Short mmCIF file of C-alpha atoms and ligand atoms in Angstrom, two decimals:
data_model
loop_
_atom_site.label_atom_id
_atom_site.label_comp_id
_atom_site.label_asym_id
_atom_site.label_seq_id
_atom_site.Cartn_x
_atom_site.Cartn_y
_atom_site.Cartn_z
CA UNK A 1 52.36 28.34 53.29
CA UNK A 2 50.68 24.45 51.95
CA UNK A 3 49.52 23.45 54.14
CA UNK A 4 51.39 19.61 54.38
CA UNK A 5 54.70 22.00 53.80
CA UNK A 6 54.24 24.26 56.39
CA UNK A 7 52.87 19.90 58.01
CA UNK A 8 56.26 18.62 56.70
CA UNK A 9 58.49 21.65 57.56
CA UNK A 10 56.95 20.90 61.71
CA UNK A 11 57.84 16.88 61.35
CA UNK A 12 61.50 18.67 59.75
CA UNK A 13 62.18 20.51 63.50
CA UNK A 14 59.78 18.15 65.69
CA UNK A 15 62.51 15.01 64.00
CA UNK A 16 65.47 17.93 64.83
CA UNK A 17 64.67 18.92 68.57
CA UNK A 18 64.12 15.21 69.71
CA UNK A 19 67.36 14.47 68.09
CA UNK A 20 69.02 17.30 70.35
CA UNK A 21 67.29 16.66 73.07
CA UNK A 22 68.17 13.27 73.57
CA UNK A 23 71.76 14.02 72.06
CA UNK A 24 72.23 16.63 75.75
CA UNK A 25 70.82 13.46 77.06
CA UNK A 26 74.38 11.67 75.99
CA UNK A 27 76.14 15.34 76.09
CA UNK A 28 76.46 15.56 72.35
CA UNK A 29 73.15 18.29 71.11
CA UNK A 30 75.36 19.12 67.79
CA UNK A 31 75.58 15.10 67.08
CA UNK A 32 71.89 14.01 67.54
CA UNK A 33 70.72 16.91 65.55
CA UNK A 34 72.84 16.24 62.89
CA UNK A 35 71.83 12.23 63.32
CA UNK A 36 68.24 13.52 63.06
CA UNK A 37 69.11 15.61 59.93
CA UNK A 38 70.55 12.94 58.49
CA UNK A 39 67.43 11.27 59.09
CA UNK A 40 65.07 12.92 57.48
CA UNK A 41 67.53 13.61 54.07
CA UNK A 42 68.26 9.92 53.81
CA UNK A 43 64.05 9.80 54.37
CA UNK A 44 63.82 12.85 51.34
CA UNK A 45 66.29 10.47 48.89
CA UNK A 46 64.32 7.13 49.74
CA UNK A 47 60.73 8.39 48.77
CA UNK A 48 62.85 10.15 45.31
CA UNK A 49 63.79 6.95 44.64
CA UNK A 50 60.70 5.55 44.67
CA UNK A 51 59.21 9.09 42.97
CA UNK A 52 62.11 8.87 40.44
CA UNK A 53 61.48 5.77 39.92
CA UNK A 54 57.03 5.99 39.67
CA UNK A 55 57.86 8.55 36.77
CA UNK A 56 60.41 6.64 34.57
CA UNK A 57 58.41 3.39 34.74
CA UNK A 58 55.41 5.40 32.88
CA UNK A 59 51.75 6.07 34.64
CA UNK A 60 50.11 3.42 34.86
CA UNK A 61 51.81 1.53 37.39
CA UNK A 62 50.27 1.83 41.37
CA UNK A 63 51.04 5.86 42.49
CA UNK A 64 53.75 6.13 45.82
CA UNK A 65 52.21 6.45 48.60
CA UNK A 66 54.56 9.28 49.80
CA UNK A 67 52.70 11.44 52.16
CA UNK A 68 52.82 14.85 52.98
CA UNK A 69 53.74 17.55 50.66
CA UNK A 70 55.03 14.22 48.13
CA UNK A 71 51.96 13.71 47.42
CA UNK A 72 50.47 16.14 47.01
CA UNK A 73 53.65 17.18 44.15
CA UNK A 74 52.69 13.36 42.57
CA UNK A 75 48.91 14.83 42.27
CA UNK A 76 49.70 17.19 40.76
CA UNK A 77 51.35 15.51 37.56
CA UNK A 78 49.23 12.79 37.57
CA UNK A 79 46.43 16.06 37.06
CA UNK A 80 48.27 17.07 34.16
CA UNK A 81 49.38 13.90 33.53
CA UNK A 82 45.67 12.74 32.28
CA UNK A 83 45.16 16.12 31.02
CA UNK A 84 47.93 15.78 27.99
CA UNK A 85 46.83 11.61 27.24
CA UNK A 86 43.33 13.19 27.08
CA UNK A 87 44.21 15.81 24.30
CA UNK A 88 46.13 12.92 22.58
CA UNK A 89 43.74 10.76 22.74
CA UNK A 90 41.13 13.71 21.14
CA UNK A 91 43.77 14.93 18.59
CA UNK A 92 44.38 10.95 17.67
CA UNK A 93 40.73 10.49 17.25
CA UNK A 94 40.39 13.99 15.42
CA UNK A 95 43.28 12.60 12.79
CA UNK A 96 42.29 8.94 12.46
CA UNK A 97 38.35 10.89 11.43
CA UNK A 98 40.43 13.29 9.11
CA UNK A 99 42.66 10.65 7.93
CA UNK A 100 38.60 8.14 7.71
CA UNK A 101 37.15 11.15 5.82
CA UNK A 102 40.31 11.24 3.46
CA UNK A 103 39.83 8.62 2.80
CA UNK A 104 36.27 8.25 2.00
CA UNK A 105 36.57 10.34 -0.74
CA UNK A 106 36.43 9.71 -4.46
CA UNK A 107 39.54 12.24 -5.38
CA UNK A 108 42.79 11.23 -4.80
CA UNK A 109 45.38 12.84 -2.05
CA UNK A 110 48.67 12.22 -1.71
CA UNK A 111 50.94 14.60 1.26
CA UNK A 112 54.03 15.04 -0.80
CA UNK A 113 57.27 16.19 1.92
CA UNK A 114 59.02 19.50 0.83
CA UNK A 115 61.14 16.92 -1.77
CA UNK A 116 58.21 15.49 -2.78
CA UNK A 117 58.37 12.47 -1.39
CA UNK A 118 55.29 10.43 -0.78
CA UNK A 119 54.35 11.15 3.09
CA UNK A 120 50.73 9.52 2.70
CA UNK A 121 47.85 9.11 0.26
CA UNK A 122 44.26 7.46 0.11
CA UNK A 123 43.17 4.49 -1.61
CA UNK A 124 41.10 6.13 -4.28
CA UNK A 125 45.36 7.63 -5.28
CA UNK A 126 45.01 4.08 -7.09
CA UNK A 127 42.97 4.06 -8.98
CA UNK A 128 43.08 7.37 -10.82
CA UNK A 129 47.32 7.47 -10.00
CA UNK A 130 47.83 4.23 -9.29
CA UNK A 131 50.10 4.97 -6.06
CA UNK A 132 49.32 2.75 -3.54
CA UNK A 133 50.04 4.48 0.16
CA UNK A 134 51.93 1.89 2.10
CA UNK A 135 53.91 0.47 -1.00
CA UNK A 136 54.30 4.02 -2.94
CA UNK A 137 55.34 6.01 1.28
CA UNK A 138 59.21 7.10 0.73
CA UNK A 139 59.37 7.08 -2.61
CA UNK A 140 60.02 10.44 -4.99
CA UNK A 141 56.21 11.05 -6.88
CA UNK A 142 57.94 11.90 -9.75
CA UNK A 143 58.92 8.53 -10.09
CA UNK A 144 55.91 7.26 -10.31
CA UNK A 145 53.58 9.70 -12.36
CA UNK A 146 56.24 9.33 -15.18
CA UNK A 147 54.13 11.60 -17.26
CA UNK A 148 57.23 14.39 -18.62
CA UNK A 149 53.45 16.69 -18.45
CA UNK A 150 53.37 16.16 -15.31
CA UNK A 151 56.88 16.80 -13.48
CA UNK A 152 57.01 19.71 -15.41
CA UNK A 153 53.91 21.02 -13.74
CA UNK A 154 55.77 19.91 -9.97
CA UNK A 155 58.26 21.65 -11.58
CA UNK A 156 57.33 24.60 -12.72
CA UNK A 157 55.61 25.46 -9.15
CA UNK A 158 53.09 27.35 -10.38
CA UNK A 159 50.05 25.62 -9.66
CA UNK A 160 47.01 28.00 -10.33
CA UNK A 161 45.77 26.31 -13.31
CA UNK A 162 45.25 22.97 -12.87
CA UNK A 163 46.88 20.00 -15.33
CA UNK A 164 44.54 17.41 -17.56
CA UNK A 165 46.51 13.77 -17.24
CA UNK A 166 45.49 10.22 -18.81
CA UNK A 167 45.02 7.93 -15.71
CA UNK A 168 46.98 5.04 -14.71
CA UNK A 169 44.63 2.70 -17.13
CA UNK A 170 42.75 3.85 -20.53
CA UNK A 171 40.13 4.86 -20.55
CA UNK A 172 41.02 6.87 -17.18
CA UNK A 173 41.55 11.17 -17.29
CA UNK A 174 42.18 13.04 -13.94
CA UNK A 175 42.44 15.99 -13.64
CA UNK A 176 45.36 17.17 -11.03
CA UNK A 177 45.66 20.48 -8.45
CA UNK A 178 48.55 21.11 -6.34
CA UNK A 179 47.75 22.59 -3.39
CA UNK A 180 51.49 24.46 -1.29
CA UNK A 181 51.22 23.83 1.93
CA UNK A 182 52.80 24.54 5.63
CA UNK A 183 56.33 25.03 5.18
CA UNK A 184 56.67 23.44 1.49
CA UNK A 185 55.16 20.47 1.40
CA UNK A 186 52.47 19.68 -1.25
CA UNK A 187 49.05 18.27 -1.32
CA UNK A 188 48.09 16.75 -4.28
CA UNK A 189 44.54 16.25 -5.83
CA UNK A 190 42.91 14.01 -8.20
CA UNK A 191 39.76 13.78 -9.61
CA UNK A 192 38.09 11.48 -12.69
CA UNK A 193 36.95 14.29 -15.00
CA UNK A 194 36.41 10.20 -18.22
CA UNK A 195 32.53 11.54 -17.79
CA UNK A 196 33.60 14.75 -18.87
CA UNK A 197 35.74 14.60 -21.22
CA UNK A 198 33.23 11.66 -22.92
CA UNK A 199 30.57 14.89 -23.32
CA UNK A 200 32.88 17.03 -23.98
CA UNK A 201 33.88 15.02 -27.09
CA UNK A 202 30.45 13.61 -27.78
CA UNK A 203 29.68 18.17 -27.92
CA UNK A 204 32.47 18.34 -30.12
CA UNK A 205 32.08 15.25 -32.69
CA UNK A 206 28.01 16.00 -32.75
CA UNK A 207 28.87 20.04 -33.42
CA UNK A 208 31.46 19.07 -36.26
CA UNK A 209 28.74 16.44 -37.60
CA UNK A 210 26.25 18.07 -37.03
CA UNK A 211 28.42 21.55 -39.92
CA UNK A 212 29.05 18.93 -41.93
CA UNK A 213 25.80 17.76 -42.82
CA UNK A 214 24.71 21.11 -43.56
CA UNK A 215 27.48 22.26 -46.43
CA UNK A 216 25.08 19.59 -48.35
CA UNK A 217 21.54 21.26 -48.32
CA UNK A 218 22.88 24.60 -48.13
CA UNK A 219 25.18 24.18 -51.25
CA UNK A 220 22.83 23.15 -53.04
CA UNK A 221 20.15 26.79 -51.25
CA UNK A 222 22.91 28.79 -52.77
CA UNK A 223 23.08 26.82 -56.36
CA UNK A 224 19.66 27.60 -56.60
CA UNK A 225 18.87 31.31 -55.68
CA UNK A 226 21.35 32.13 -57.79
CA UNK A 227 19.17 30.59 -60.32
CA UNK A 228 16.58 31.95 -59.88
CA UNK A 229 18.48 35.14 -59.28
CA UNK A 230 19.77 35.04 -62.23
CA UNK A 231 15.17 34.56 -63.93
CA UNK A 232 13.51 37.14 -61.77
CA UNK A 233 11.78 39.74 -63.83
CA UNK A 234 15.16 42.16 -63.75
CA UNK A 235 10.57 44.34 -62.81
CA UNK A 236 9.43 42.11 -60.01
CA UNK A 237 11.78 44.41 -56.94
CA UNK A 238 9.95 42.47 -54.60
CA UNK A 239 11.00 38.41 -55.94
CA UNK A 240 14.61 40.07 -55.90
CA UNK A 241 14.90 41.69 -52.96
CA UNK A 242 13.49 38.31 -50.76
CA UNK A 243 15.97 36.07 -53.04
CA UNK A 244 18.76 38.61 -52.63
CA UNK A 245 17.79 38.62 -48.70
CA UNK A 246 18.17 34.68 -48.72
CA UNK A 247 20.92 34.47 -50.20
CA UNK A 248 23.14 36.99 -48.15
CA UNK A 249 21.18 34.66 -45.39
CA UNK A 250 22.72 31.31 -47.23
CA UNK A 251 25.63 32.90 -47.76
CA UNK A 252 25.94 33.72 -43.99
CA UNK A 253 25.45 30.06 -42.63
CA UNK A 254 27.43 28.94 -44.19
CA UNK A 255 30.33 31.02 -43.63
CA UNK A 256 28.73 29.69 -39.20
CA UNK A 257 28.70 26.16 -40.54
CA UNK A 258 32.56 26.25 -41.80
CA UNK A 259 33.40 28.62 -39.18
CA UNK A 260 32.51 25.91 -37.10
CA UNK A 261 33.90 22.71 -38.71
CA UNK A 262 36.90 24.78 -38.48
CA UNK A 263 37.09 24.90 -34.85
CA UNK A 264 36.12 21.86 -33.79
CA UNK A 265 39.33 20.97 -36.66
CA UNK A 266 41.40 23.22 -34.03
CA UNK A 267 40.49 22.09 -31.06
CA UNK A 268 40.69 17.60 -32.76
CA UNK A 269 43.40 18.08 -34.48
CA UNK A 270 46.53 17.17 -32.57
CA UNK A 271 48.85 21.23 -32.78
CA UNK A 272 51.72 20.91 -34.21
CA UNK A 273 51.32 18.68 -36.94
CA UNK A 274 52.48 20.18 -39.72
CA UNK A 275 55.37 23.32 -38.23
CA UNK A 276 57.53 25.83 -41.24
CA UNK A 277 59.41 27.91 -41.47
CA UNK A 278 57.09 30.43 -41.53
CA UNK A 279 58.81 34.14 -44.01
CA UNK A 280 57.18 36.41 -42.78
CA UNK A 281 57.66 39.19 -45.20
CA UNK A 282 56.10 37.14 -47.62
CA UNK A 283 53.47 36.64 -45.31
CA UNK A 284 52.59 39.71 -44.62
CA UNK A 285 52.07 41.23 -48.02
CA UNK A 286 50.10 38.44 -48.75
CA UNK A 287 48.26 39.22 -45.85
CA UNK A 288 48.20 42.45 -46.88
CA UNK A 289 46.81 41.86 -49.79
CA UNK A 290 43.85 40.22 -48.86
CA UNK A 291 43.27 43.53 -46.96
CA UNK A 292 43.12 45.04 -49.45
CA UNK A 293 41.11 43.28 -51.33
CA UNK A 294 38.53 43.47 -48.16
CA UNK A 295 39.12 47.16 -48.18
CA UNK A 296 38.06 47.84 -52.29
CA UNK A 297 36.46 50.41 -52.23
CA UNK A 298 36.61 51.80 -48.45
CA UNK A 299 40.30 52.52 -49.49
CA UNK A 300 42.09 51.54 -46.17
CA UNK A 301 45.44 52.43 -46.28
CA UNK A 302 47.64 49.31 -45.56
CA UNK A 303 51.09 49.28 -44.14
CA UNK A 304 53.47 46.72 -42.96
CA UNK A 305 56.17 45.83 -41.41
CA UNK A 306 59.10 43.05 -40.56
CA UNK A 307 61.84 42.77 -38.52
CA UNK A 308 63.36 39.57 -36.52
CA UNK A 309 63.46 35.88 -36.85
CA UNK A 310 60.85 34.11 -38.66
CA UNK A 311 57.83 32.08 -36.61
CA UNK A 312 58.10 28.32 -36.69
CA UNK A 313 54.38 26.92 -36.66
CA UNK A 314 51.41 25.69 -38.93
CA UNK A 315 51.01 28.55 -41.64
CA UNK A 316 47.86 27.07 -42.83
CA UNK A 317 45.99 27.41 -39.46
CA UNK A 318 48.13 31.34 -38.87
CA UNK A 319 47.02 32.19 -42.12
CA UNK A 320 43.39 31.57 -40.95
CA UNK A 321 43.89 33.49 -37.87
CA UNK A 322 45.94 36.50 -38.46
CA UNK A 323 42.80 37.29 -41.65
CA UNK A 324 40.89 37.26 -38.78
CA UNK A 325 41.51 39.99 -37.55
CA UNK A 326 42.84 41.52 -40.63
CA UNK A 327 38.95 41.21 -41.55
CA UNK A 328 38.17 42.80 -38.02
CA UNK A 329 40.20 45.82 -38.91
CA UNK A 330 39.25 46.72 -41.83
CA UNK A 331 35.38 45.40 -41.04
CA UNK A 332 35.86 47.97 -37.81
CA UNK A 333 37.69 50.67 -39.47
CA UNK A 334 35.01 53.91 -41.36
CA UNK A 335 36.45 53.55 -45.14
CA UNK A 336 40.32 56.07 -46.04
CA UNK A 337 40.74 54.84 -42.08
CA UNK A 338 44.44 52.91 -41.80
CA UNK A 339 45.41 49.05 -40.49
CA UNK A 340 49.05 48.03 -40.07
CA UNK A 341 50.20 44.97 -39.74
CA UNK A 342 53.28 44.04 -38.11
CA UNK A 343 55.37 41.56 -37.22
CA UNK A 344 58.68 42.17 -34.93
CA UNK A 345 60.33 39.33 -32.94
CA UNK A 346 63.79 39.13 -30.73
CA UNK A 347 65.34 36.68 -28.69
CA UNK A 348 62.64 36.87 -26.16
CA UNK A 349 59.47 37.13 -27.98
CA UNK A 350 57.85 37.20 -31.68
CA UNK A 351 54.74 40.25 -31.71
CA UNK A 352 52.31 40.30 -34.86
CA UNK A 353 50.57 42.71 -35.05
CA UNK A 354 47.30 44.19 -36.76
CA UNK A 355 46.49 47.84 -36.04
CA UNK A 356 43.82 49.54 -36.55
CA UNK A 357 42.79 53.36 -36.45
CA UNK A 358 38.58 52.13 -36.19
CA UNK A 359 35.68 52.53 -34.16
CA UNK A 360 38.05 51.33 -31.34
CA UNK A 361 35.99 48.32 -28.40
CA UNK A 362 34.94 49.97 -24.93
CA UNK A 363 37.00 47.87 -21.57
CA UNK A 364 34.43 45.99 -19.96
CA UNK A 365 34.17 44.18 -23.06
CA UNK A 366 37.67 42.87 -24.00
CA UNK A 367 38.05 39.71 -22.31
CA UNK A 368 35.09 38.73 -23.17
CA UNK A 369 35.93 38.77 -27.57
CA UNK A 370 37.51 35.45 -27.84
CA UNK A 371 34.54 33.10 -26.28
CA UNK A 372 31.82 32.24 -28.72
CA UNK A 373 29.39 33.76 -30.11
CA UNK A 374 30.29 37.06 -28.30
CA UNK A 375 30.06 40.09 -29.71
CA UNK A 376 30.07 43.81 -29.24
CA UNK A 377 27.11 44.78 -31.04
CA UNK A 378 25.48 41.84 -32.24
CA UNK A 379 23.17 43.38 -34.38
CA UNK A 380 25.75 45.87 -36.19
CA UNK A 381 28.62 42.71 -35.87
CA UNK A 382 25.97 40.34 -37.61
CA UNK A 383 24.57 43.32 -40.72
CA UNK A 384 28.94 43.46 -41.54
CA UNK A 385 28.85 39.97 -41.85
CA UNK A 386 30.76 38.34 -38.95
CA UNK A 387 29.54 34.89 -37.35
CA UNK A 388 31.09 35.72 -33.91
CA UNK A 389 34.10 33.08 -34.11
CA UNK A 390 36.37 35.14 -35.69
CA UNK A 391 38.45 35.54 -32.25
CA UNK A 392 37.34 32.37 -30.73
CA UNK A 393 39.49 30.59 -34.21
CA UNK A 394 41.75 32.72 -33.13
CA UNK A 395 42.76 32.26 -29.70
CA UNK A 396 41.83 28.11 -30.32
CA UNK A 397 45.26 28.35 -33.04
CA UNK A 398 47.50 30.94 -30.80
CA UNK A 399 46.76 28.01 -27.93
CA UNK A 400 48.21 25.48 -30.61
CA UNK A 401 51.11 27.89 -31.32
CA UNK A 402 52.04 28.34 -27.31
CA UNK A 403 51.22 32.25 -27.80
CA UNK A 404 48.65 34.38 -26.50
CA UNK A 405 46.80 37.64 -27.40
CA UNK A 406 46.52 40.93 -26.14
CA UNK A 407 44.03 42.70 -26.80
CA UNK A 408 44.18 46.98 -26.66
CA UNK A 409 41.85 48.99 -27.49
CA UNK A 410 40.06 53.22 -26.93
CA UNK A 411 36.49 54.03 -27.68
CA UNK A 412 36.94 56.03 -30.94
CA UNK A 413 40.74 55.59 -31.17
CA UNK A 414 41.05 51.92 -32.69
CA UNK A 415 41.90 48.83 -31.74
CA UNK A 416 45.52 47.24 -31.41
CA UNK A 417 45.20 42.75 -31.42
CA UNK A 418 48.54 41.29 -30.72
CA UNK A 419 49.60 38.07 -31.33
CA UNK A 420 52.49 37.16 -28.15
CA UNK A 421 54.55 34.58 -29.73
CA UNK A 422 57.86 32.84 -26.93
CA UNK A 423 61.17 32.10 -28.11
CA UNK A 424 60.91 28.35 -29.35
CA UNK A 425 58.31 29.31 -31.53
CA UNK A 426 61.51 31.69 -33.21
CA UNK A 427 63.97 30.19 -36.20
CA UNK A 428 66.90 31.03 -34.69
CA UNK A 429 69.60 32.29 -36.85
CA UNK A 430 66.65 34.13 -39.56
CA UNK A 431 67.32 37.72 -38.69
CA UNK A 432 66.32 39.72 -41.34
CA UNK A 433 66.38 43.04 -42.95
CA UNK A 434 63.72 44.45 -41.74
CA UNK A 435 60.98 45.37 -44.25
CA UNK A 436 60.23 49.12 -43.74
CA UNK A 437 57.06 50.47 -42.65
CA UNK A 438 55.31 50.71 -46.32
CA UNK A 439 51.86 52.02 -47.56
CA UNK A 440 49.95 49.56 -50.29
P1 LIG B 1 32.79 38.40 -35.60
O1 LIG B 1 32.97 36.87 -36.52
O2 LIG B 1 30.77 38.64 -35.33
O3 LIG B 1 32.89 39.61 -36.16
P2 LIG B 1 34.75 38.24 -33.95
O4 LIG B 1 34.97 37.02 -32.46
O5 LIG B 1 36.04 37.69 -35.49
O6 LIG B 1 33.44 38.00 -34.39
O7 LIG B 1 35.05 39.52 -33.07
C1 LIG B 1 33.55 39.46 -31.84
C2 LIG B 1 33.52 41.17 -31.23
O8 LIG B 1 34.58 41.89 -31.63
C3 LIG B 1 32.82 41.56 -32.88
O9 LIG B 1 31.64 41.59 -32.76
C4 LIG B 1 33.62 43.12 -32.52
O10 LIG B 1 32.63 44.06 -31.98
C5 LIG B 1 34.83 43.02 -32.46
N1 LIG B 1 35.92 44.10 -33.06
C6 LIG B 1 36.38 42.59 -32.88
N2 LIG B 1 37.79 43.31 -33.96
C7 LIG B 1 37.08 44.80 -33.57
C8 LIG B 1 38.13 45.63 -34.17
N3 LIG B 1 39.44 45.68 -35.06
N4 LIG B 1 37.70 46.52 -33.51
C9 LIG B 1 36.39 47.17 -33.43
N5 LIG B 1 36.04 45.90 -33.05
C10 LIG B 1 36.61 44.89 -33.02
#
């Protein structure tokens, strides 16, 4: 038993005994004990009232001296209070430091509630997103960042890829990333990428300018080499083969320059400007003629099938992308092999596929194929006349048509390159009777 409790019990017992003795002196021992206990209970209530007042008034007021076990209880409460006070101070300090660190960051940070209402924002959010911490707290973020792309990004809920947005003032551009946390709350982060974008633009312009400048000298060289080839002494094998090699290399450079210019045009011009409904059956017939011409004496079997609604897109860009796929299929399929061009579309999506029975591609190369200048076998690819830019062009064109490229291949068994278009790119109501597979 706690010594203070023992002492208090002794005091209570002594008071009751004294009360009893005094009571018996007057012939009423029970009344004496009752009066003594009543006195003790009153005292207890007085102390309880003082303790209650101290607890209610708040801890800074002086600690009451109640004596005995009461002081012990008050000391314990006070100790707990001090500990939680210190804990609170530590947490407040940590929170202040975190806020100071977040405010010192050059990137914008905005905390959103479950309903996408702004709860807190650091100072850079004003410059990068046009949001003011105090003024805009409590407002829905989509009412302040009005770019529809941001609204769609926030609503979609898939934040794996960041979003590039125009900043509140020109020429500011920011990259926005949303990080969900807690119970469906979100952290919006934005970084200034104006500088990176400007560098990227400079690179694009540089490549476009250099390619453009190279065109004229290459045309001149090509012209002279043709003349030399005509003039060269038919018996002079060395000169003839040197001129043939030079013509071949100049031709390769010309193709490279053309592909680089195509890529830079695709990167710089706005998409959708020349979109139209494309009659896919006719389009595929045109591609099959190109395939036949490219195959020439290698005599591939070219098959065509078209079924489903027409495609909406830029015919020139799509022709260039699909021709690249056809060219690759012919290039990488041995003479006599089959190349099949297929268009199949339903209410969900449209799929244009080039299927060949050629050499195939090992799995490890597949994710890298659309990178610029990536070649599975560089010597063979160069010898076959490839620039290493064909699939990069295809990827760029598909990006501008909200489509994706799916590559399936097995070494020695052929490859299938499929361009998958969303239903928004299909002309509804243009269902046509299927063009059954036909050899050309
Ligand atoms: P290139 O202009 O050199 O053909 P691409 O970007 O078009 O460049 O293709 C990249 C590489 O992918 C090629 O070097 C080739 O090795 C491989 N490739 C593309 N299409 C096919 C195909 N149908 N069959 C086998 N390999 C292919």
